[in-house]
mmCIF file of C-alpha atoms and ligand atoms in Angstrom:
data_model
loop_
_atom_site.group_PDB
_atom_site.id
_atom_site.type_symbol
_atom_site.label_atom_id
_atom_site.label_comp_id
_atom_site.label_asym_id
_atom_site.label_seq_id
_atom_site.Cartn_x
_atom_site.Cartn_y
_atom_site.Cartn_z
ATOM 1 C CA ASP A 1 -47.735 1.933 60.482
ATOM 2 C CA LEU A 2 -44.180 2.943 59.303
ATOM 3 C CA GLU A 3 -44.178 6.186 60.697
ATOM 4 C CA ILE A 4 -44.804 5.044 64.186
ATOM 5 C CA VAL A 5 -42.098 2.435 63.683
ATOM 6 C CA SER A 6 -39.583 4.715 62.273
ATOM 7 C CA SER A 7 -38.891 6.621 65.325
ATOM 8 C CA SER A 8 -37.957 3.553 67.271
ATOM 9 C CA LEU A 9 -36.373 1.304 64.488
ATOM 10 C CA LEU A 10 -32.834 1.887 65.363
ATOM 11 C CA SER A 11 -33.624 0.830 69.003
ATOM 12 C CA VAL A 12 -35.234 -2.150 67.984
ATOM 13 C CA LEU A 13 -32.303 -3.124 65.759
ATOM 14 C CA GLN A 14 -30.011 -2.436 68.697
ATOM 15 C CA ASP A 15 -31.995 -4.407 70.787
ATOM 16 C CA LEU A 16 -31.848 -7.616 68.317
ATOM 17 C CA HIS A 17 -28.276 -7.045 67.702
ATOM 18 C CA SER A 18 -27.284 -7.325 71.378
ATOM 19 C CA LYS A 19 -29.895 -9.843 72.267
ATOM 20 C CA TYR A 20 -28.439 -12.215 69.205
ATOM 21 C CA LYS A 21 -24.747 -11.482 69.615
ATOM 22 C CA SER A 22 -24.585 -14.269 72.137
ATOM 23 C CA LEU A 23 -25.905 -16.829 69.963
ATOM 24 C CA GLN A 24 -23.057 -18.958 69.068
ATOM 25 C CA GLU A 25 -24.817 -21.822 67.124
ATOM 26 C CA GLY A 26 -23.788 -22.747 63.327
ATOM 27 C CA ALA A 27 -20.860 -23.124 61.398
ATOM 28 C CA VAL A 28 -19.091 -20.952 58.730
ATOM 29 C CA ALA A 29 -18.988 -22.579 55.201
ATOM 30 C CA ASN A 30 -15.743 -24.014 54.379
ATOM 31 C CA TYR A 31 -16.693 -25.806 51.549
ATOM 32 C CA ILE A 32 -14.879 -22.798 49.539
ATOM 33 C CA PRO A 33 -11.701 -22.650 51.465
ATOM 34 C CA GLU A 34 -11.603 -19.017 51.199
ATOM 35 C CA LEU A 35 -14.624 -18.562 52.819
ATOM 36 C CA ALA A 36 -13.648 -20.215 55.879
ATOM 37 C CA LYS A 37 -11.594 -17.386 56.918
ATOM 38 C CA VAL A 38 -14.346 -15.174 57.916
ATOM 39 C CA ASN A 39 -14.664 -13.990 61.406
ATOM 40 C CA PRO A 40 -17.426 -15.814 62.529
ATOM 41 C CA ASP A 41 -18.362 -13.044 65.391
ATOM 42 C CA LEU A 42 -19.277 -10.203 62.607
ATOM 43 C CA PHE A 43 -23.005 -9.521 62.491
ATOM 44 C CA SER A 44 -24.993 -6.491 61.397
ATOM 45 C CA ILE A 45 -28.323 -5.708 60.868
ATOM 46 C CA CYS A 46 -29.640 -2.728 58.370
ATOM 47 C CA ILE A 47 -33.106 -1.593 57.216
ATOM 48 C CA VAL A 48 -33.176 0.758 54.333
ATOM 49 C CA THR A 49 -37.063 1.955 53.768
ATOM 50 C CA VAL A 50 -38.520 2.656 50.412
ATOM 51 C CA ASP A 51 -38.323 6.777 51.291
ATOM 52 C CA GLY A 52 -34.546 6.323 51.383
ATOM 53 C CA GLN A 53 -34.092 6.343 55.613
ATOM 54 C CA VAL A 54 -31.394 4.158 56.669
ATOM 55 C CA TYR A 55 -31.142 2.204 60.049
ATOM 56 C CA GLU A 56 -28.126 0.076 60.581
ATOM 57 C CA VAL A 57 -26.412 -1.625 63.440
ATOM 58 C CA GLY A 58 -23.234 -3.633 63.900
ATOM 59 C CA ASP A 59 -20.518 -4.242 61.556
ATOM 60 C CA TYR A 60 -22.620 -2.999 58.690
ATOM 61 C CA GLN A 61 -19.733 -1.846 56.299
ATOM 62 C CA GLN A 62 -17.822 -4.985 56.644
ATOM 63 C CA LEU A 63 -17.463 -6.692 53.168
ATOM 64 C CA PHE A 64 -18.484 -10.044 51.972
ATOM 65 C CA THR A 65 -18.803 -11.995 48.671
ATOM 66 C CA ILE A 66 -22.699 -11.938 48.001
ATOM 67 C CA GLN A 67 -22.976 -15.694 47.014
ATOM 68 C CA SER A 68 -26.321 -16.782 46.394
ATOM 69 C CA MET A 69 -27.785 -13.895 47.010
ATOM 70 C CA SER A 70 -26.653 -12.639 43.687
ATOM 71 C CA LYS A 71 -29.175 -15.485 42.196
ATOM 72 C CA VAL A 72 -32.103 -12.929 42.634
ATOM 73 C CA PHE A 73 -30.379 -10.063 40.747
ATOM 74 C CA ALA A 74 -29.022 -12.456 37.924
ATOM 75 C CA TYR A 75 -32.626 -13.865 37.627
ATOM 76 C CA GLY A 76 -34.112 -10.373 37.376
ATOM 77 C CA LEU A 77 -31.392 -9.854 34.323
ATOM 78 C CA ALA A 78 -32.278 -12.728 32.555
ATOM 79 C CA LEU A 79 -35.794 -11.474 32.476
ATOM 80 C CA GLU A 80 -34.942 -8.409 31.153
ATOM 81 C CA ASP A 81 -33.261 -10.219 28.440
ATOM 82 C CA HIS A 82 -35.090 -12.860 27.404
ATOM 83 C CA GLY A 83 -38.790 -11.975 28.861
ATOM 84 C CA ARG A 84 -40.641 -14.175 31.189
ATOM 85 C CA ASP A 85 -42.043 -16.876 28.736
ATOM 86 C CA TYR A 86 -38.498 -17.739 27.400
ATOM 87 C CA VAL A 87 -36.991 -17.673 30.973
ATOM 88 C CA LEU A 88 -39.643 -20.064 32.020
ATOM 89 C CA THR A 89 -38.892 -22.453 29.210
ATOM 90 C CA ARG A 90 -35.604 -22.832 30.734
ATOM 91 C CA VAL A 91 -35.705 -22.685 34.375
ATOM 92 C CA GLY A 92 -38.626 -23.598 36.425
ATOM 93 C CA VAL A 93 -40.403 -21.700 39.636
ATOM 94 C CA GLU A 94 -40.732 -24.923 41.779
ATOM 95 C CA PRO A 95 -39.233 -25.163 44.983
ATOM 96 C CA THR A 96 -37.323 -28.667 45.478
ATOM 97 C CA GLY A 97 -37.327 -29.296 48.854
ATOM 98 C CA GLU A 98 -33.798 -29.894 48.715
ATOM 99 C CA ALA A 99 -30.612 -28.530 49.819
ATOM 100 C CA PHE A 100 -29.374 -25.390 47.754
ATOM 101 C CA ASN A 101 -26.517 -27.766 46.006
ATOM 102 C CA SER A 102 -28.576 -30.966 45.379
ATOM 103 C CA ILE A 103 -28.015 -32.278 41.931
ATOM 104 C CA VAL A 104 -32.000 -32.363 41.135
ATOM 105 C CA LEU A 105 -33.386 -31.624 37.760
ATOM 106 C CA ASP A 106 -36.755 -31.487 36.485
ATOM 107 C CA GLU A 107 -36.066 -34.178 33.447
ATOM 108 C CA ARG A 108 -39.734 -34.186 32.838
ATOM 109 C CA SER A 109 -39.890 -30.780 31.800
ATOM 110 C CA LYS A 110 -36.218 -30.430 31.029
ATOM 111 C CA ARG A 111 -35.351 -27.894 33.330
ATOM 112 C CA PRO A 112 -33.506 -27.081 36.690
ATOM 113 C CA TYR A 113 -36.310 -26.816 39.139
ATOM 114 C CA ASN A 114 -35.747 -22.948 39.845
ATOM 115 C CA PRO A 115 -33.292 -19.936 39.876
ATOM 116 C CA MET A 116 -32.485 -19.771 43.380
ATOM 117 C CA VAL A 117 -30.800 -23.175 43.918
ATOM 118 C CA ASN A 118 -27.133 -23.615 42.103
ATOM 119 C CA ALA A 119 -28.177 -25.883 39.200
ATOM 120 C CA GLY A 120 -30.950 -23.163 38.430
ATOM 121 C CA ALA A 121 -28.908 -20.219 38.873
ATOM 122 C CA ILE A 122 -26.024 -21.595 36.717
ATOM 123 C CA ALA A 123 -28.587 -22.073 33.889
ATOM 124 C CA THR A 124 -29.872 -18.452 34.759
ATOM 125 C CA THR A 125 -26.599 -16.787 34.426
ATOM 126 C CA SER A 126 -25.826 -18.846 31.089
ATOM 127 C CA LEU A 127 -28.732 -16.876 29.649
ATOM 128 C CA ILE A 128 -27.301 -13.526 29.992
ATOM 129 C CA LYS A 129 -26.824 -11.730 27.171
ATOM 130 C CA GLY A 130 -23.366 -9.951 25.888
ATOM 131 C CA GLU A 131 -20.657 -10.431 23.037
ATOM 132 C CA GLY A 132 -18.328 -12.605 25.038
ATOM 133 C CA ALA A 133 -17.337 -13.595 28.729
ATOM 134 C CA THR A 134 -16.285 -9.874 29.604
ATOM 135 C CA GLU A 135 -19.174 -8.111 28.209
ATOM 136 C CA ARG A 136 -21.624 -10.820 30.275
ATOM 137 C CA LEU A 137 -19.545 -9.895 33.472
ATOM 138 C CA ASN A 138 -19.890 -6.470 32.697
ATOM 139 C CA ARG A 139 -23.449 -6.169 32.396
ATOM 140 C CA ILE A 140 -23.746 -8.138 35.526
ATOM 141 C CA LEU A 141 -21.333 -5.669 37.501
ATOM 142 C CA GLU A 142 -23.510 -2.832 35.992
ATOM 143 C CA MET A 143 -26.775 -4.478 37.259
ATOM 144 C CA PHE A 144 -25.353 -4.390 40.955
ATOM 145 C CA ARG A 145 -24.069 -1.046 40.446
ATOM 146 C CA ARG A 146 -27.592 0.164 39.765
ATOM 147 C CA TYR A 147 -28.908 -1.792 43.094
ATOM 148 C CA THR A 148 -26.179 -0.946 45.405
ATOM 149 C CA GLY A 149 -25.831 2.705 43.926
ATOM 150 C CA HIS A 150 -21.920 2.058 43.132
ATOM 151 C CA ASP A 151 -19.458 0.329 41.614
ATOM 152 C CA VAL A 152 -18.582 -3.505 42.572
ATOM 153 C CA PHE A 153 -15.787 -5.958 42.346
ATOM 154 C CA VAL A 154 -15.529 -9.294 42.041
ATOM 155 C CA ASP A 155 -13.405 -10.780 45.024
ATOM 156 C CA MET A 156 -10.555 -12.952 43.136
ATOM 157 C CA SER A 157 -9.332 -14.914 45.832
ATOM 158 C CA ILE A 158 -12.756 -16.146 46.535
ATOM 159 C CA PHE A 159 -13.530 -16.544 42.812
ATOM 160 C CA THR A 160 -10.587 -18.884 42.438
ATOM 161 C CA SER A 161 -10.980 -20.772 45.541
ATOM 162 C CA GLU A 162 -14.547 -21.412 44.203
ATOM 163 C CA ARG A 163 -13.285 -22.306 40.707
ATOM 164 C CA SER A 164 -10.811 -24.474 41.594
ATOM 165 C CA THR A 165 -12.851 -26.484 44.135
ATOM 166 C CA GLY A 166 -16.327 -26.164 42.585
ATOM 167 C CA HIS A 167 -16.551 -29.765 41.348
ATOM 168 C CA ARG A 168 -20.121 -30.057 42.468
ATOM 169 C CA ASN A 169 -21.253 -27.244 40.562
ATOM 170 C CA ARG A 170 -19.497 -28.224 37.620
ATOM 171 C CA ALA A 171 -20.965 -31.612 37.721
ATOM 172 C CA MET A 172 -24.195 -30.007 37.672
ATOM 173 C CA ALA A 173 -23.038 -27.984 34.562
ATOM 174 C CA HIS A 174 -22.312 -31.117 33.079
ATOM 175 C CA LEU A 175 -25.445 -32.899 33.968
ATOM 176 C CA MET A 176 -27.448 -30.075 32.678
ATOM 177 C CA LEU A 177 -25.416 -30.128 29.312
ATOM 178 C CA ASN A 178 -26.305 -33.635 28.997
ATOM 179 C CA PHE A 179 -29.951 -33.154 29.256
ATOM 180 C CA GLY A 180 -29.729 -30.582 26.810
ATOM 181 C CA MET A 181 -31.097 -27.906 29.336
ATOM 182 C CA ILE A 182 -27.837 -25.353 29.203
ATOM 183 C CA ASP A 183 -25.507 -24.463 26.005
ATOM 184 C CA GLN A 184 -22.572 -25.796 25.152
ATOM 185 C CA ASN A 185 -20.274 -23.420 26.902
ATOM 186 C CA ILE A 186 -20.519 -24.191 30.304
ATOM 187 C CA GLU A 187 -16.926 -23.297 31.524
ATOM 188 C CA GLU A 188 -17.682 -20.023 30.634
ATOM 189 C CA ALA A 189 -20.997 -19.883 32.166
ATOM 190 C CA LEU A 190 -19.503 -21.598 35.213
ATOM 191 C CA ASP A 191 -16.861 -18.663 35.443
ATOM 192 C CA LEU A 192 -19.318 -16.157 35.264
ATOM 193 C CA TYR A 193 -21.640 -17.756 37.842
ATOM 194 C CA PHE A 194 -18.710 -18.041 40.404
ATOM 195 C CA LYS A 195 -17.670 -14.228 39.700
ATOM 196 C CA GLN A 196 -21.408 -13.001 40.307
ATOM 197 C CA CYS A 197 -21.385 -15.080 43.551
ATOM 198 C CA ALA A 198 -17.720 -13.408 44.363
ATOM 199 C CA VAL A 199 -18.939 -9.996 43.995
ATOM 200 C CA ILE A 200 -18.343 -7.996 47.307
ATOM 201 C CA VAL A 201 -20.919 -6.167 49.124
ATOM 202 C CA ASN A 202 -21.521 -5.075 52.886
ATOM 203 C CA CYS A 203 -24.825 -5.305 54.697
ATOM 204 C CA HIS A 204 -25.698 -1.756 54.068
ATOM 205 C CA ASP A 205 -25.643 -2.757 50.178
ATOM 206 C CA LEU A 206 -27.960 -5.781 50.722
ATOM 207 C CA ALA A 207 -30.855 -3.303 52.460
ATOM 208 C CA VAL A 208 -30.585 -0.959 49.740
ATOM 209 C CA MET A 209 -30.603 -3.845 47.018
ATOM 210 C CA ALA A 210 -33.695 -5.159 49.059
ATOM 211 C CA ALA A 211 -35.064 -1.704 49.432
ATOM 212 C CA THR A 212 -34.996 -1.285 45.566
ATOM 213 C CA LEU A 213 -36.781 -4.364 44.912
ATOM 214 C CA ALA A 214 -39.361 -3.085 47.759
ATOM 215 C CA ASN A 215 -39.489 -0.146 45.633
ATOM 216 C CA LYS A 216 -40.991 -1.409 42.470
ATOM 217 C CA GLY A 217 -37.087 -1.670 41.040
ATOM 218 C CA ILE A 218 -36.037 1.995 42.104
ATOM 219 C CA ASN A 219 -33.185 2.439 44.018
ATOM 220 C CA PRO A 220 -34.515 4.344 46.917
ATOM 221 C CA ILE A 221 -30.894 6.305 47.517
ATOM 222 C CA THR A 222 -29.984 7.151 43.905
ATOM 223 C CA GLY A 223 -33.532 7.129 42.407
ATOM 224 C CA GLU A 224 -31.933 5.006 39.768
ATOM 225 C CA ARG A 225 -34.010 2.030 37.980
ATOM 226 C CA ALA A 226 -32.291 -1.280 38.607
ATOM 227 C CA VAL A 227 -34.820 -3.696 36.985
ATOM 228 C CA ASP A 228 -38.107 -3.359 34.859
ATOM 229 C CA HIS A 229 -41.128 -2.937 37.036
ATOM 230 C CA GLN A 230 -42.775 -5.566 35.238
ATOM 231 C CA TYR A 231 -40.299 -8.221 36.739
ATOM 232 C CA ILE A 232 -40.563 -7.742 40.115
ATOM 233 C CA LYS A 233 -43.366 -9.774 40.918
ATOM 234 C CA ASP A 234 -41.740 -12.838 39.140
ATOM 235 C CA ILE A 235 -38.521 -11.934 41.227
ATOM 236 C CA LEU A 236 -40.214 -11.700 44.617
ATOM 237 C CA SER A 237 -42.631 -14.846 44.080
ATOM 238 C CA VAL A 238 -39.792 -17.138 43.440
ATOM 239 C CA MET A 239 -37.645 -15.930 46.182
ATOM 240 C CA TYR A 240 -40.976 -16.238 48.259
ATOM 241 C CA THR A 241 -41.321 -20.074 47.463
ATOM 242 C CA CYS A 242 -37.644 -20.929 47.152
ATOM 243 C CA GLY A 243 -35.268 -18.321 48.647
ATOM 244 C CA MET A 244 -34.321 -20.070 51.753
ATOM 245 C CA TYR A 245 -34.003 -23.368 50.212
ATOM 246 C CA ASN A 246 -35.516 -26.585 52.381
ATOM 247 C CA PHE A 247 -36.471 -23.993 54.704
ATOM 248 C CA ALA A 248 -38.331 -21.789 52.532
ATOM 249 C CA GLY A 249 -41.727 -23.079 53.898
ATOM 250 C CA GLU A 250 -41.059 -22.643 57.276
ATOM 251 C CA TRP A 251 -39.852 -19.230 56.381
ATOM 252 C CA ALA A 252 -42.900 -18.597 54.802
ATOM 253 C CA TYR A 253 -44.776 -19.636 57.454
ATOM 254 C CA THR A 254 -42.791 -18.082 60.446
ATOM 255 C CA VAL A 255 -41.573 -14.526 58.606
ATOM 256 C CA GLY A 256 -43.731 -14.493 55.625
ATOM 257 C CA ILE A 257 -41.756 -12.307 53.463
ATOM 258 C CA PRO A 258 -39.627 -12.979 50.434
ATOM 259 C CA ALA A 259 -36.098 -13.492 51.264
ATOM 260 C CA LYS A 260 -33.083 -15.138 49.965
ATOM 261 C CA SER A 261 -29.844 -16.329 51.907
ATOM 262 C CA GLY A 262 -26.098 -16.827 51.053
ATOM 263 C CA VAL A 263 -23.479 -19.115 52.395
ATOM 264 C CA CYS A 264 -21.614 -15.870 53.365
ATOM 265 C CA GLY A 265 -24.022 -15.705 56.344
ATOM 266 C CA GLY A 266 -26.096 -12.944 54.710
ATOM 267 C CA ILE A 267 -29.771 -12.822 54.227
ATOM 268 C CA PHE A 268 -31.925 -9.956 52.579
ATOM 269 C CA ALA A 269 -35.545 -9.604 52.761
ATOM 270 C CA VAL A 270 -38.101 -7.644 51.068
ATOM 271 C CA VAL A 271 -41.457 -6.082 52.410
ATOM 272 C CA PRO A 272 -42.850 -4.766 49.437
ATOM 273 C CA ASN A 273 -43.632 -1.245 49.029
ATOM 274 C CA GLN A 274 -42.193 -0.605 52.554
ATOM 275 C CA MET A 275 -38.391 -1.767 53.215
ATOM 276 C CA GLY A 276 -35.517 -3.836 52.608
ATOM 277 C CA ILE A 277 -33.699 -5.920 55.461
ATOM 278 C CA GLY A 278 -30.093 -7.135 55.592
ATOM 279 C CA VAL A 279 -28.591 -9.316 58.141
ATOM 280 C CA PHE A 280 -24.930 -10.171 58.189
ATOM 281 C CA SER A 281 -23.731 -13.198 60.443
ATOM 282 C CA PRO A 282 -21.542 -16.071 59.130
ATOM 283 C CA PRO A 283 -22.252 -19.026 61.107
ATOM 284 C CA LEU A 284 -24.812 -20.962 59.395
ATOM 285 C CA ASP A 285 -27.551 -24.077 59.966
ATOM 286 C CA ALA A 286 -27.509 -27.317 58.623
ATOM 287 C CA ARG A 287 -29.530 -25.646 55.698
ATOM 288 C CA GLY A 288 -27.045 -23.164 54.863
ATOM 289 C CA ASN A 289 -28.840 -20.061 56.124
ATOM 290 C CA SER A 290 -27.283 -17.697 58.770
ATOM 291 C CA VAL A 291 -28.289 -18.867 62.152
ATOM 292 C CA ARG A 292 -28.568 -15.469 63.563
ATOM 293 C CA GLY A 293 -29.874 -13.892 60.186
ATOM 294 C CA VAL A 294 -33.081 -16.415 60.532
ATOM 295 C CA GLU A 295 -33.500 -15.617 64.154
ATOM 296 C CA VAL A 296 -33.288 -11.778 63.515
ATOM 297 C CA CYS A 297 -35.451 -11.981 60.722
ATOM 298 C CA GLN A 298 -38.488 -14.047 62.456
ATOM 299 C CA ALA A 299 -38.269 -11.248 65.017
ATOM 300 C CA LEU A 300 -38.280 -8.290 63.173
ATOM 301 C CA SER A 301 -41.476 -10.044 61.540
ATOM 302 C CA GLN A 302 -43.214 -10.410 64.586
ATOM 303 C CA GLN A 303 -41.985 -6.973 66.369
ATOM 304 C CA LEU A 304 -42.718 -4.857 63.045
ATOM 305 C CA CYS A 305 -45.563 -7.129 61.814
ATOM 306 C CA LEU A 306 -44.417 -7.765 58.435
ATOM 307 C CA HIS A 307 -45.423 -11.134 57.647
ATOM 308 C CA LEU A 308 -47.453 -10.438 54.565
ATOM 309 C CA PHE A 309 -50.599 -12.235 55.171
ATOM 310 C CA GLU A 310 -50.840 -10.732 59.090
ATOM 311 C CA CYS A 311 -50.423 -7.200 58.207
ATOM 312 C CA GLY A 312 -50.161 -6.964 54.430
HETATM 313 N N1 LIG B 1 -21.114 -19.961 45.223
HETATM 314 C C1 LIG B 1 -21.630 -20.920 46.113
HETATM 315 C C2 LIG B 1 -21.863 -22.192 45.631
HETATM 316 O O1 LIG B 1 -22.391 -22.088 44.142
HETATM 317 C C3 LIG B 1 -23.245 -20.129 46.444
HETATM 318 C C4 LIG B 1 -23.835 -21.315 47.444
HETATM 319 C C5 LIG B 1 -24.942 -20.201 48.249
HETATM 320 O O2 LIG B 1 -24.612 -18.903 48.634
HETATM 321 N N2 LIG B 1 -25.674 -21.003 48.944
HETATM 322 O O3 LIG B 1 -22.015 -23.028 46.186
#
């Protein structure tokens, strides 16, 4: 029961923060050179409930780039732009069982597998409507404004660092162009994808964005609708099955709520009709998920009885 939980929620977060602060495993992402500069000791946990209560501990105002967590919101915008049926013809909803950056495509159905892995996310971002690159970027930034409740900006040094080293993503885009899965202008799509990944947020923002998805698409702090209610189930379903990459199955089993990670070390998780959770700790495990983030979410799920099929 959330009301009973609320009184002690802050102390739950404080205990988890001090317990996992000493966990020193994992390594910060370094394949984007600018990302490697982050302080590995940064650590924050934040919960925002659908009625707007905020509980947060640690470095929750520390800024970082949203990275793959942006994929969830871009998918929502693509659904709003084109509708579910069309988007499904361009990007599947099947987990790959492979790493986030694996070069696998569903050649049979001529689609990338899902919007949570890089290939599918690049294809998804290429669907976002707008007259030219600037308008498309502005529509993405405006979307993030609705989810966070404030204006957001692109970290240009992270963006240029990824653009100049992102050969693997560029290769995927070319492969998708070859198969006719993505339209001609792939450099523009990649630029937009890299910028979307370089949007600056903090752990508090992650929890507010997650709480917005938990709250049927309405930001619980500002009261503004961020995404059409009818797409919440699509967004959360694909997060649940694909959001943690090749850890998605084990995550569904042990944590049991939809979530998305990013190589910045962030994870956000959604407890429908209850709360959004954000965790930030840069060191990653071999699958690219935050080591402390995974531990914190597993512990939180147990302690607050969040698993959808245990407590739902
Ligand atoms: N921008 C990163 C990339 O495309 C995002 C990956 C991630 O966060 N898992 O490689």
